């Protein structure tokens, strides 16, 4: 198969971890006989520095012309503490989501047997936890009307959702639930928010279409508690953009490190695959960041974009083997030997080709 991949490493540790994901992709393509071609493009702070735009038109065309986007991270501290900055790296990520129509962000939370003791939660709570967070990605407060009034002394962000937006994300979540353990948890704040009441209404109307799926509804504050109180309760969790942002960072503790969580953003145009950890500027250029989330994002790319399940599995097995063999970066080393980003990437690529 011919695979055209847009490579958008972005900022911070993005380039280092995407390099390791590319090694894994190359190894899989060698093993299974695929022809892969990469197109590099700028996004985030590096794109602002170069073009004054965090998501340049050229980057957009490259993404539109590719079969998948392999994304690193965006963000740079020089923008974080300047509320007056007219343009911010994160706008690049929001623009790419909006313009590629990536309305669904899929964030699987899994545990690795050999790492259950690295989780800040008790082993018996996390061992065996395995669920999928489905986060709506192009609506809500992130994209609703926002602004200032009263000479800048009052600010607002609007959480707005249409039935259409709610239906398409719920539909996807119901379908994932059908393929998994048929349990869907719809997370909202319907006791307070009108947008949440519409979510709940739409979800209830859709339930009869998926009679095999067991649905429950949970307020987001309670969900935040249940995620760490009994993570094994969840199978598929679906929620709006902002709640999903917060809950998935929380959920990353379950597997022991944020450096392990991969994600896929899917929707109308080219799908995008991205580690959830962000640009981690303190570690940039030090060759210490955990590349596993980026490598597992590449596995998701094979599975979700190309339907190449064996290829995805080959990557997952190599990652699991690296962790079992203790070939891990410092975030997971727990006093043992810490390997560098590139050593972990090389080991995994070699394992794929074994
Ligand atoms: C994420 C990130 C982004 C978000 C930021 C970088 C805009 O935190 O992908 O979760 O808030 O969606
Ligand atoms: Mn986030």
Coordinates of C-alpha atoms in Angstrom, one line a residue, residues 57-201:
X57 CA -1.9 27.6 4.1
X58 CA 0.9 25.5 2.8
X59 CA 0.6 23.3 5.9
X60 CA -3.1 23.0 5.3
X61 CA -2.7 21.9 1.7
X62 CA -0.1 19.3 2.7
X63 CA -2.5 17.9 5.2
X64 CA -5.4 17.8 2.8
X65 CA -3.2 16.0 0.2
X66 CA -2.1 13.3 2.7
X67 CA -3.6 10.1 3.9
X68 CA -2.8 10.9 7.6
X69 CA -1.2 13.5 9.7
X70 CA 1.5 12.6 12.2
X71 CA 1.5 15.4 14.7
X72 CA 4.0 16.2 17.5
X73 CA 3.0 19.1 19.8
X74 CA 2.6 22.9 19.8
X75 CA 3.4 25.5 22.4
X76 CA 6.2 27.7 23.6
X77 CA 6.6 29.3 27.0
X78 CA 7.4 32.7 25.3
X79 CA 3.7 32.9 24.5
X80 CA 2.3 31.5 27.7
X81 CA 2.8 34.4 30.0
X82 CA 1.8 37.0 27.5
X83 CA -1.9 37.4 27.5
X84 CA -1.6 40.2 24.9
X85 CA 0.1 38.1 22.4
X86 CA -2.0 38.5 19.2
X87 CA -1.2 35.0 18.0
X88 CA -0.5 31.8 19.9
X89 CA 0.9 28.4 18.9
X90 CA -2.2 26.6 20.2
X91 CA -4.3 28.4 17.6
X92 CA -2.4 26.3 15.1
X93 CA -3.8 23.1 16.7
X94 CA -7.3 24.6 16.9
X95 CA -7.2 25.7 13.3
X96 CA -6.0 22.3 12.0
X97 CA -8.8 20.6 14.0
X98 CA -11.4 23.0 12.6
X99 CA -10.2 23.1 9.0
X100 CA -9.8 19.3 8.7
X101 CA -13.2 18.9 10.4
X102 CA -11.7 16.7 13.2
X103 CA -14.7 16.6 15.4
X104 CA -13.8 13.5 17.3
X105 CA -10.8 12.9 19.5
X106 CA -10.2 9.3 20.5
X107 CA -8.1 8.8 23.5
X108 CA -7.7 5.2 24.6
X109 CA -6.6 4.7 28.2
X110 CA -4.8 1.4 28.8
X111 CA -2.5 0.0 31.4
X112 CA 0.6 -2.0 30.9
X113 CA 1.0 -4.9 33.4
X114 CA 4.6 -4.1 34.1
X115 CA 3.8 -0.4 34.8
X116 CA 0.8 -0.7 37.1
X117 CA 3.0 0.2 40.1
X118 CA 4.0 3.5 38.4
X119 CA 0.5 4.8 38.6
X120 CA -0.2 7.2 41.5
X121 CA -3.3 5.1 42.0
X122 CA -3.5 1.8 43.8
X123 CA -2.5 -1.2 41.7
X124 CA -5.8 -3.0 42.3
X125 CA -7.7 0.0 41.0
X126 CA -5.8 0.5 37.8
X127 CA -4.8 -3.1 36.9
X128 CA -6.9 -4.0 33.9
X129 CA -8.4 -0.6 33.3
X130 CA -9.1 -0.2 29.6
X131 CA -11.4 2.4 28.2
X132 CA -11.8 4.9 25.3
X133 CA -12.5 8.6 25.8
X134 CA -14.3 10.2 22.9
X135 CA -13.9 13.9 23.2
X136 CA -15.8 16.3 20.9
X137 CA -13.2 18.5 19.3
X138 CA -14.5 21.3 17.2
X139 CA -17.3 22.8 19.3
X140 CA -18.1 24.1 22.7
X141 CA -16.3 26.9 24.5
X142 CA -13.2 26.4 22.4
X143 CA -14.9 27.7 19.3
X144 CA -18.0 29.5 20.7
X145 CA -18.2 33.3 20.6
X146 CA -15.6 34.8 23.0
X147 CA -14.6 38.3 23.8
X148 CA -14.2 41.2 26.2
X149 CA -16.5 44.0 27.1
X150 CA -16.6 46.9 29.7
X151 CA -13.2 48.2 28.5
X152 CA -11.7 44.7 28.7
X153 CA -12.8 44.1 32.3
X154 CA -15.4 41.5 31.5
X155 CA -14.6 38.4 29.5
X156 CA -16.7 35.6 28.1
X157 CA -16.5 32.3 26.3
X158 CA -19.7 30.7 25.0
X159 CA -20.3 27.0 25.1
X160 CA -22.5 26.3 22.1
X161 CA -23.6 23.0 20.5
X162 CA -26.0 22.2 17.7
X163 CA -28.0 19.0 17.5
X164 CA -26.0 18.1 14.4
X165 CA -22.6 18.4 16.3
X166 CA -23.9 16.3 19.2
X167 CA -25.4 13.6 17.1
X168 CA -22.4 12.9 15.0
X169 CA -20.1 12.6 18.0
X170 CA -22.6 10.5 19.9
X171 CA -23.1 8.3 16.9
X172 CA -19.4 7.5 16.8
X173 CA -19.3 6.9 20.5
X174 CA -22.2 4.5 20.3
X175 CA -20.5 2.6 17.5
X176 CA -17.2 2.3 19.4
X177 CA -19.2 1.0 22.4
X178 CA -20.8 -1.6 20.1
X179 CA -17.4 -2.8 19.1
X180 CA -16.1 -2.9 22.7
X181 CA -18.0 -3.9 25.8
X182 CA -21.2 -2.1 24.9
X183 CA -21.2 0.3 27.8
X184 CA -21.4 4.0 27.0
X185 CA -21.1 6.8 29.7
X186 CA -22.3 10.2 28.5
X187 CA -20.6 12.9 30.7
X188 CA -22.2 16.3 31.0
X189 CA -23.3 18.9 33.5
X190 CA -27.0 18.7 32.7
X191 CA -28.0 19.9 36.2
X192 CA -26.6 23.3 35.3
X193 CA -25.8 23.8 31.7
X194 CA -28.4 24.2 28.9
X195 CA -25.9 22.8 26.3
X196 CA -25.5 19.7 28.5
X197 CA -29.3 19.3 28.6
X198 CA -29.4 19.2 24.8
X199 CA -26.6 16.6 24.8
X200 CA -28.5 14.5 27.2
X201 CA -31.8 14.9 25.3

